[in-house]
Amino acid sequence: MGVRRAGVSAVDCIRAAFPGGSMTGAPKLRTMAIIDTHEGAARGVYSGSLGFISFNDTFDLNIVIRTAVITPPAPPQAAA
């Protein structure tokens, strides 16, 4: 947990800290191009930041490394 200097906003802190850079050290554009040739569907969340900025000017963020996104199945369609 850190303490912000006076006059520094939550957004200033986030701009200074993100993006977090490469997760693996591999060139991201080339890596994603290779992945696209081997996988049949888009991955969705790959990396980035997940968190919140509250109304009282505090925030909590993390760097997304591996994320499971669970989507409920669609309801069955009625026969036409």
Coordinates of N, CA, C and O in Angstrom, one line a residue:
M1 N 0.8 -1.2 0.0 CA 0.0 0.0 0.0 C 0.9 1.2 0.0 O 1.8 1.3 0.8
G2 N 0.6 2.1 -0.9 CA 1.4 3.4 -1.0 C 0.6 4.6 -0.6 O -0.6 4.5 -0.3
V3 N 1.3 5.7 -0.5 CA 0.7 7.0 -0.1 C 1.0 7.9 -1.3 O 2.1 8.1 -1.7
R4 N -0.1 8.6 -1.8 CA 0.1 9.5 -2.9 C 0.6 10.9 -2.3 O 0.2 11.3 -1.3
R5 N 1.4 11.5 -3.2 CA 1.8 12.9 -2.8 C 0.6 13.8 -3.0 O -0.3 13.5 -3.8
A6 N 0.7 14.9 -2.3 CA -0.4 15.9 -2.4 C -0.5 16.4 -3.9 O 0.6 16.6 -4.5
G7 N -1.7 16.6 -4.4 CA -1.8 17.1 -5.7 C -1.8 16.0 -6.8 O -1.9 16.3 -8.0
V8 N -1.6 14.8 -6.4 CA -1.5 13.7 -7.4 C -2.8 12.9 -7.4 O -3.2 12.4 -6.3
S9 N -3.5 12.8 -8.5 CA -4.8 12.1 -8.5 C -4.6 10.6 -8.7 O -3.6 10.1 -9.1
A10 N -5.7 9.9 -8.5 CA -5.8 8.5 -8.8 C -5.4 8.2 -10.2 O -4.7 7.3 -10.6
V11 N -6.0 9.0 -11.1 CA -5.8 8.9 -12.5 C -4.3 9.1 -12.9 O -3.7 8.4 -13.7
D12 N -3.6 10.1 -12.2 CA -2.2 10.3 -12.4 C -1.4 9.1 -12.1 O -0.5 8.7 -12.8
C13 N -1.8 8.4 -11.0 CA -1.1 7.2 -10.5 C -1.2 6.1 -11.6 O -0.3 5.4 -11.9
I14 N -2.5 5.9 -12.0 CA -2.7 4.9 -13.0 C -2.0 5.1 -14.3 O -1.4 4.2 -14.9
R15 N -2.0 6.3 -14.8 CA -1.3 6.7 -16.0 C 0.2 6.4 -15.9 O 0.9 6.0 -16.8
A16 N 0.8 6.6 -14.7 CA 2.2 6.4 -14.5 C 2.5 4.9 -14.4 O 3.6 4.5 -14.7
A17 N 1.6 4.1 -13.9 CA 1.8 2.7 -13.7 C 1.4 1.7 -14.8 O 2.0 0.6 -14.9
F18 N 0.5 2.1 -15.7 CA 0.0 1.2 -16.7 C 0.2 1.8 -18.1 O 0.3 3.0 -18.2
P19 N 0.4 1.0 -19.1 CA 0.3 -0.4 -19.1 C 1.5 -1.0 -18.4 O 2.6 -0.4 -18.3
G20 N 1.3 -2.2 -17.9 CA 2.4 -2.9 -17.1 C 3.5 -3.5 -18.0 O 4.4 -4.1 -17.5
G21 N 3.4 -3.4 -19.3 CA 4.4 -4.0 -20.2 C 4.1 -5.4 -20.5 O 3.0 -5.9 -20.3
S22 N 5.0 -6.1 -21.1 CA 4.8 -7.5 -21.6 C 4.7 -8.4 -20.4 O 5.5 -8.4 -19.5
M23 N 3.8 -9.4 -20.5 CA 3.7 -10.4 -19.5 C 4.8 -11.4 -19.5 O 5.3 -12.0 -18.6
T24 N 5.3 -11.7 -20.7 CA 6.3 -12.8 -20.9 C 7.6 -12.3 -21.5 O 8.5 -13.1 -21.6
G25 N 7.6 -11.1 -21.9 CA 8.8 -10.6 -22.6 C 8.8 -10.8 -24.1 O 9.6 -10.3 -24.8
A26 N 7.8 -11.5 -24.6 CA 7.6 -11.7 -26.0 C 7.0 -10.5 -26.6 O 6.2 -9.8 -26.0
P27 N 7.3 -10.2 -27.9 CA 6.7 -9.0 -28.6 C 5.2 -9.3 -28.7 O 4.8 -10.3 -29.3
K28 N 4.4 -8.5 -28.1 CA 2.9 -8.8 -28.1 C 2.3 -8.9 -29.4 O 1.5 -9.9 -29.6
L29 N 2.5 -8.0 -30.4 CA 1.8 -8.1 -31.7 C 2.2 -9.4 -32.4 O 1.3 -10.1 -32.9
R30 N 3.4 -9.8 -32.4 CA 3.8 -11.1 -33.0 C 3.3 -12.3 -32.3 O 2.8 -13.2 -32.9
T31 N 3.3 -12.2 -31.0 CA 2.7 -13.3 -30.2 C 1.2 -13.5 -30.5 O 0.8 -14.7 -30.7
M32 N 0.5 -12.4 -30.5 CA -1.0 -12.5 -30.8 C -1.2 -13.0 -32.2 O -2.2 -13.8 -32.4
A33 N -0.4 -12.7 -33.1 CA -0.5 -13.1 -34.5 C -0.3 -14.7 -34.6 O -1.1 -15.4 -35.2
I34 N 0.7 -15.2 -33.8 CA 0.9 -16.6 -33.8 C -0.3 -17.3 -33.1 O -0.8 -18.4 -33.6
I35 N -0.7 -16.8 -32.0 CA -1.9 -17.4 -31.3 C -3.1 -17.5 -32.2 O -3.8 -18.5 -32.3
D36 N -3.3 -16.4 -33.0 CA -4.5 -16.4 -33.9 C -4.5 -17.5 -34.9 O -5.5 -17.9 -35.4
T37 N -3.3 -17.9 -35.3 CA -3.2 -18.9 -36.4 C -3.4 -20.3 -35.8 O -3.7 -21.3 -36.5
H38 N -3.3 -20.5 -34.4 CA -3.4 -21.8 -33.8 C -4.7 -22.0 -33.0 O -5.1 -23.1 -32.7
E39 N -5.4 -20.9 -32.6 CA -6.6 -21.0 -31.8 C -7.8 -20.7 -32.7 O -7.8 -19.8 -33.5
G40 N -8.9 -21.4 -32.4 CA -10.1 -21.2 -33.3 C -11.0 -20.0 -32.9 O -11.9 -19.7 -33.6
A41 N -10.8 -19.5 -31.7 CA -11.7 -18.4 -31.2 C -10.9 -17.4 -30.4 O -9.8 -17.7 -29.9
A42 N -11.4 -16.2 -30.4 CA -10.7 -15.1 -29.6 C -10.6 -15.5 -28.2 O -11.5 -16.1 -27.6
R43 N -9.5 -15.1 -27.5 CA -9.3 -15.4 -26.1 C -10.2 -14.5 -25.2 O -10.4 -14.8 -24.0
G44 N -10.6 -13.3 -25.6 CA -11.3 -12.4 -24.7 C -10.2 -11.7 -23.9 O -9.2 -11.2 -24.4
V45 N -10.4 -11.7 -22.6 CA -9.4 -11.0 -21.7 C -8.1 -11.7 -21.8 O -8.0 -12.9 -21.6
Y46 N -7.1 -11.0 -22.2 CA -5.7 -11.5 -22.3 C -4.8 -11.0 -21.2 O -4.2 -11.7 -20.4
S47 N -4.7 -9.7 -21.2 CA -4.0 -9.0 -20.1 C -4.5 -7.6 -20.0 O -5.2 -7.1 -20.9
G48 N -4.1 -6.9 -19.0 CA -4.5 -5.5 -18.8 C -4.7 -5.3 -17.3 O -3.9 -5.8 -16.5
S49 N -5.6 -4.5 -17.0 CA -5.9 -4.1 -15.6 C -7.3 -4.3 -15.3 O -8.2 -4.0 -16.1
L50 N -7.6 -4.8 -14.1 CA -8.9 -4.9 -13.6 C -9.0 -4.3 -12.2 O -8.1 -4.5 -11.4
G51 N -10.0 -3.5 -11.9 CA -10.1 -2.9 -10.6 C -11.2 -1.8 -10.6 O -12.1 -1.8 -11.4
F52 N -11.0 -0.9 -9.6 CA -12.0 0.2 -9.5 C -11.4 1.4 -9.0 O -10.3 1.4 -8.4
I53 N -12.0 2.5 -9.3 CA -11.7 3.8 -8.7 C -13.0 4.2 -8.0 O -14.1 4.3 -8.5
S54 N -12.9 4.5 -6.7 CA -14.1 4.8 -5.9 C -14.4 6.3 -5.9 O -13.6 7.1 -6.4
F55 N -15.6 6.6 -5.4 CA -16.0 8.0 -5.4 C -15.2 8.8 -4.3 O -15.3 10.1 -4.4
N56 N -14.5 8.2 -3.4 CA -13.8 8.9 -2.4 C -12.3 9.0 -2.8 O -11.4 9.3 -2.0
D57 N -12.0 8.9 -4.1 CA -10.7 9.1 -4.7 C -9.6 8.0 -4.2 O -8.5 8.3 -4.2
T58 N -10.1 6.8 -3.9 CA -9.2 5.7 -3.7 C -9.4 4.7 -4.8 O -10.3 4.8 -5.6
F59 N -8.4 3.9 -5.0 CA -8.5 2.9 -6.1 C -7.8 1.6 -5.7 O -6.9 1.6 -4.9
D60 N -8.1 0.6 -6.4 CA -7.5 -0.7 -6.2 C -7.5 -1.4 -7.6 O -8.6 -1.6 -8.2
L61 N -6.3 -1.7 -8.1 CA -6.2 -2.3 -9.4 C -5.2 -3.4 -9.4 O -4.3 -3.5 -8.5
N62 N -5.3 -4.3 -10.3 CA -4.3 -5.4 -10.4 C -4.0 -5.6 -11.9 O -4.7 -5.1 -12.8
I63 N -3.0 -6.3 -12.2 CA -2.6 -6.6 -13.6 C -3.2 -8.0 -13.9 O -2.9 -9.0 -13.1
V64 N -4.0 -8.1 -14.9 CA -4.6 -9.4 -15.3 C -3.5 -10.2 -16.0 O -2.9 -9.8 -17.0
I65 N -3.3 -11.4 -15.5 CA -2.3 -12.3 -16.1 C -3.0 -13.5 -16.7 O -2.9 -13.8 -17.9
R66 N -3.7 -14.2 -15.9 CA -4.6 -15.3 -16.4 C -5.9 -15.2 -15.9 O -6.1 -15.0 -14.7
T67 N -6.9 -15.2 -16.7 CA -8.3 -14.9 -16.3 C -9.3 -15.9 -16.9 O -9.2 -16.1 -18.1
A68 N -10.1 -16.5 -16.1 CA -11.2 -17.4 -16.6 C -12.4 -16.5 -16.7 O -12.8 -15.9 -15.7
V69 N -13.1 -16.5 -17.8 CA -14.4 -15.8 -18.0 C -15.4 -16.9 -18.2 O -15.3 -17.7 -19.1
I70 N -16.3 -17.0 -17.3 CA -17.4 -18.0 -17.3 C -18.7 -17.4 -17.8 O -19.2 -16.4 -17.2
T71 N -19.2 -17.9 -18.9 CA -20.4 -17.3 -19.5 C -21.5 -18.4 -19.4 O -21.3 -19.5 -19.8
P72 N -22.6 -18.0 -18.8 CA -23.7 -19.0 -18.7 C -24.2 -19.4 -20.0 O -24.2 -18.6 -21.0
P73 N -24.7 -20.6 -20.2 CA -25.2 -21.0 -21.5 C -26.5 -20.2 -21.8 O -27.2 -19.8 -21.0
A74 N -26.7 -20.1 -23.1 CA -27.9 -19.3 -23.6 C -29.1 -20.2 -23.3 O -29.0 -21.4 -23.4
P75 N -30.3 -19.6 -23.1 CA -31.5 -20.4 -22.9 C -31.9 -21.1 -24.2 O -31.6 -20.6 -25.2
P76 N -32.5 -22.2 -24.0 CA -32.9 -23.0 -25.3 C -33.9 -22.1 -26.1 O -34.7 -21.4 -25.6
Q77 N -33.8 -22.3 -27.4 CA -34.6 -21.6 -28.3 C -35.9 -22.4 -28.5 O -35.9 -23.6 -28.6
A78 N -37.0 -21.7 -28.6 CA -38.3 -22.4 -28.8 C -38.4 -22.8 -30.3 O -37.9 -22.2 -31.2
A79 N -39.0 -24.0 -30.5 CA -39.2 -24.5 -31.9 C -40.1 -23.6 -32.6 O -41.1 -23.1 -32.1
A80 N -39.8 -23.3 -33.9 CA -40.6 -22.4 -34.7 C -41.8 -23.2 -35.4 O -41.8 -24.3 -35.6

